[in-house]
Short mmCIF file of C-alpha atoms in Angstrom, two decimals:
data_model
loop_
_atom_site.label_atom_id
_atom_site.label_comp_id
_atom_site.label_asym_id
_atom_site.label_seq_id
_atom_site.Cartn_x
_atom_site.Cartn_y
_atom_site.Cartn_z
CA UNK D 107 96.46 105.03 101.42
CA UNK D 108 99.20 105.26 98.94
CA UNK D 109 102.76 105.81 99.91
CA UNK D 110 105.38 107.50 97.73
CA UNK D 111 108.03 105.03 96.68
CA UNK D 112 110.71 106.87 98.29
CA UNK D 113 109.15 107.11 101.43
CA UNK D 114 110.65 103.93 102.81
CA UNK D 115 113.07 102.58 100.59
CA UNK D 116 113.02 98.76 102.04
CA UNK D 117 113.82 95.65 100.35
CA UNK D 118 111.55 96.13 97.58
CA UNK D 119 113.40 99.45 96.46
CA UNK D 120 117.04 97.37 96.75
CA UNK D 121 117.65 94.10 98.11
CA UNK D 122 121.22 93.84 100.17
CA UNK D 123 122.67 90.72 101.71
CA UNK D 124 121.56 90.59 104.89
CA UNK D 125 122.90 88.83 108.20
CA UNK D 126 121.13 86.33 110.32
CA UNK D 127 119.35 89.19 112.24
CA UNK D 128 118.28 90.58 108.92
CA UNK D 129 120.70 93.65 109.10
CA UNK D 130 122.41 94.76 105.73
CA UNK D 131 126.06 93.64 105.28
CA UNK D 132 128.30 96.41 104.38
CA UNK D 133 131.53 96.24 102.36
CA UNK D 134 134.75 97.01 103.69
CA UNK D 135 137.06 100.36 102.96
CA UNK D 136 140.35 101.62 103.52
CA UNK D 137 140.34 105.24 102.79
CA UNK D 138 141.26 107.64 105.27
CA UNK D 139 140.69 111.51 104.40
CA UNK D 140 142.60 114.03 105.29
CA UNK D 141 139.90 116.28 106.63
CA UNK D 142 136.25 115.62 107.24
CA UNK D 143 133.45 118.10 106.85
CA UNK D 144 129.79 117.74 108.19
CA UNK D 145 127.28 116.88 105.27
CA UNK D 146 125.18 120.40 106.23
CA UNK D 147 128.00 122.34 104.60
CA UNK D 148 127.59 120.88 101.49
CA UNK D 149 130.73 122.72 100.02
CA UNK D 150 131.09 123.24 96.32
CA UNK D 151 134.87 123.96 96.56
CA UNK D 152 135.95 120.24 97.59
CA UNK D 153 137.58 117.86 95.08
CA UNK D 154 138.14 114.34 94.88
CA UNK D 155 141.98 115.03 94.93
CA UNK D 156 141.72 116.67 98.48
CA UNK D 157 140.94 113.32 100.19
CA UNK D 158 138.14 115.08 101.66
CA UNK D 159 135.44 113.11 103.53
CA UNK D 160 131.58 113.87 104.70
CA UNK D 161 130.51 112.93 107.97
CA UNK D 162 127.15 112.85 109.59
CA UNK D 163 127.82 113.38 113.26
CA UNK D 164 124.85 115.78 113.72
CA UNK D 165 121.25 115.67 114.35
CA UNK D 166 119.16 113.37 112.48
CA UNK D 167 116.65 115.50 110.78
CA UNK D 168 119.66 117.37 108.96
CA UNK D 169 120.31 114.06 106.70
CA UNK D 170 116.73 112.25 107.21
CA UNK D 171 116.48 113.00 103.39
CA UNK D 172 119.34 110.75 102.64
CA UNK D 173 116.56 107.79 103.68
CA UNK D 174 113.55 109.04 102.28
CA UNK D 175 115.10 109.89 98.88
CA UNK D 176 118.41 107.69 98.51
CA UNK D 177 119.22 108.68 94.87
CA UNK D 178 118.96 112.32 95.02
CA UNK D 179 122.43 112.67 96.72
CA UNK D 180 124.45 109.99 94.63
CA UNK D 181 126.20 112.22 92.25
CA UNK D 182 127.00 114.90 95.00
CA UNK D 183 128.52 112.34 97.22
CA UNK D 184 130.77 110.94 94.50
CA UNK D 185 132.71 113.95 94.87
CA UNK D 186 134.37 113.12 97.82
CA UNK D 187 137.26 110.85 98.60
CA UNK D 188 135.03 108.88 101.21
CA UNK D 189 131.56 109.37 102.78
CA UNK D 190 131.06 108.22 106.41
CA UNK D 191 127.72 106.03 107.00
CA UNK D 192 124.79 108.09 108.13
CA UNK D 193 124.97 108.11 112.13
CA UNK D 194 121.25 107.41 112.99
CA UNK D 195 121.11 108.16 116.76
CA UNK D 196 121.13 105.21 119.28
CA UNK D 197 119.86 106.92 122.65
CA UNK D 198 119.80 104.88 125.59
CA UNK D 199 116.38 105.83 126.49
CA UNK D 200 114.97 104.97 122.89
CA UNK D 201 112.76 102.31 122.31
CA UNK D 202 114.47 99.20 121.31
CA UNK D 203 112.54 98.96 118.15
CA UNK D 204 113.65 102.41 116.98
CA UNK D 205 117.13 101.47 117.92
CA UNK D 206 117.09 98.22 115.54
CA UNK D 207 115.57 100.42 112.84
CA UNK D 208 118.40 103.08 112.85
CA UNK D 209 120.96 100.53 112.79
CA UNK D 210 119.28 98.87 109.81
CA UNK D 211 119.24 102.32 107.93
CA UNK D 212 122.59 102.94 108.66
CA UNK D 213 123.60 99.58 106.95
CA UNK D 214 121.33 99.88 104.31
CA UNK D 215 122.11 103.36 102.98
CA UNK D 216 125.60 101.93 103.27
CA UNK D 217 125.24 99.20 100.89
CA UNK D 218 123.06 101.30 98.52
CA UNK D 219 126.15 103.93 98.39
CA UNK D 220 128.54 101.50 97.74
CA UNK D 221 126.44 99.70 94.78
CA UNK D 222 126.44 103.22 93.34
CA UNK D 223 130.37 103.50 93.47
CA UNK D 224 130.78 105.67 96.60
CA UNK D 225 133.48 104.95 99.05
CA UNK D 226 131.56 104.26 102.22
CA UNK D 227 133.41 104.16 105.82
CA UNK D 228 131.46 102.22 108.00
CA UNK D 229 130.38 104.38 110.82
CA UNK D 230 129.61 102.76 114.03
CA UNK D 231 128.04 103.72 117.37
CA UNK D 232 126.56 101.72 120.08
CA UNK D 233 123.86 101.63 123.10
CA UNK D 234 123.64 99.54 126.23
CA UNK D 235 125.85 96.51 126.48
CA UNK D 236 122.88 94.22 125.79
CA UNK D 237 122.92 95.64 122.11
CA UNK D 238 126.44 95.44 121.26
CA UNK D 239 125.69 92.55 119.12
CA UNK D 240 123.43 94.27 116.94
CA UNK D 241 125.23 97.29 116.92
CA UNK D 242 128.37 95.64 115.27
CA UNK D 243 126.11 93.29 112.97
CA UNK D 244 126.74 93.72 109.23
CA UNK D 245 129.75 95.72 109.85
CA UNK D 246 133.15 94.33 107.70
CA UNK D 247 135.98 92.90 109.37
CA UNK D 248 139.61 94.21 108.65
CA UNK D 249 138.20 97.64 107.55
CA UNK D 250 138.59 101.09 108.19
CA UNK D 251 135.90 101.98 110.74
CA UNK D 252 134.57 105.50 112.05
CA UNK D 253 133.18 106.69 115.41
CA UNK D 254 132.66 109.84 117.22
CA UNK D 255 133.49 110.97 120.70
CA UNK D 256 132.16 114.42 120.63
CA UNK D 257 129.10 114.23 122.70
CA UNK D 258 130.93 111.94 125.24
CA UNK D 259 131.44 113.64 128.73
CA UNK D 260 134.83 112.95 130.71
CA UNK D 261 134.48 111.20 134.19
CA UNK D 262 130.76 110.06 133.62
CA UNK D 263 128.88 106.91 132.59
CA UNK D 264 128.71 107.88 129.04
CA UNK D 265 132.64 107.78 128.95
CA UNK D 266 132.57 104.08 130.62
CA UNK D 267 130.20 102.78 128.11
CA UNK D 268 132.00 104.49 125.10
CA UNK D 269 135.31 102.75 126.31
CA UNK D 270 133.31 99.60 126.83
CA UNK D 271 131.66 99.71 123.43
CA UNK D 272 135.00 100.62 121.69
CA UNK D 273 136.63 97.73 122.85
CA UNK D 274 133.90 95.38 122.14
CA UNK D 275 133.64 96.68 118.76
CA UNK D 276 137.44 95.98 118.19
CA UNK D 277 136.86 92.40 119.26
CA UNK D 278 133.84 91.96 116.62
CA UNK D 279 135.40 93.36 113.77
CA UNK D 280 139.25 93.61 114.28
CA UNK D 281 139.48 96.91 112.22
CA UNK D 282 142.43 97.88 110.12
CA UNK D 283 142.03 101.55 110.93
CA UNK D 284 139.61 103.67 113.40
CA UNK D 285 138.45 107.39 112.62
CA UNK D 286 137.57 109.28 115.80
CA UNK D 287 135.80 112.31 115.28
CA UNK D 288 136.77 114.30 118.21
CA UNK D 289 140.22 114.78 120.17
CA UNK D 290 138.87 114.88 123.61
CA UNK D 291 139.94 111.07 124.57
CA UNK D 292 143.11 110.96 122.01
CA UNK D 293 145.78 110.00 124.75
CA UNK D 294 143.56 107.84 126.80
CA UNK D 295 142.45 105.84 123.36
CA UNK D 296 145.90 105.52 121.96
CA UNK D 297 147.33 104.38 125.40
CA UNK D 298 144.48 101.70 125.96
CA UNK D 299 144.44 100.22 122.39
CA UNK D 300 147.27 99.01 120.22
CA UNK D 301 145.43 100.29 117.16
CA UNK D 302 145.89 102.47 113.99
CA UNK D 303 143.65 105.47 115.05
CA UNK D 304 143.28 109.12 113.11
CA UNK D 305 141.53 111.67 114.98
CA UNK D 306 139.85 114.75 113.62
CA UNK D 307 138.99 117.95 115.35
CA UNK D 308 135.72 119.93 114.96
CA UNK D 309 135.68 121.04 111.19
CA UNK D 310 135.79 124.92 112.31
CA UNK D 311 139.50 124.25 113.16
CA UNK D 312 140.36 123.76 109.37
CA UNK D 313 139.60 127.37 108.93
CA UNK D 314 136.77 126.82 106.53
#
């Protein structure tokens, strides 16, 4: 069976520097956007001077094309002040190999975009505690990092895991600044962690 060369952009297509676990290592970035919009909007009115960022906190199928065809969106993404790394899902009930695969894809695309001059904010998500080491593998230290609290329910096991993971991420990477998509836990986060946080509401609050 013949595979299209862009179906699986593995190391034969681009070979990034890897950690001991085989996860691509990504560069640090200090950009902090004024506003962030989801990739699906593909706004043509945004300019670089607006310091606008693009995020991928959405269903994976909406940005799967970035993995299958990694060169197609390069010129488009360069128009933005910064781009969050693609947030491929890490569901708790997802098989371990799939979680590892999505961590790898997150890092690989980040490294590839950086290679092409895009300002990439490393985006971090995590699953169970046993996977924390891999979830934070390949991330830069002393960088700006991005996370999302949008799908976390208050007073639930997911809230507890969210805060445990956030604490572990900070210990592992010592981030310079943390960008949070979602304002649900803003007060609690600011009280618990002595860090610089920037919170972003849902994009519809921007009136666009």
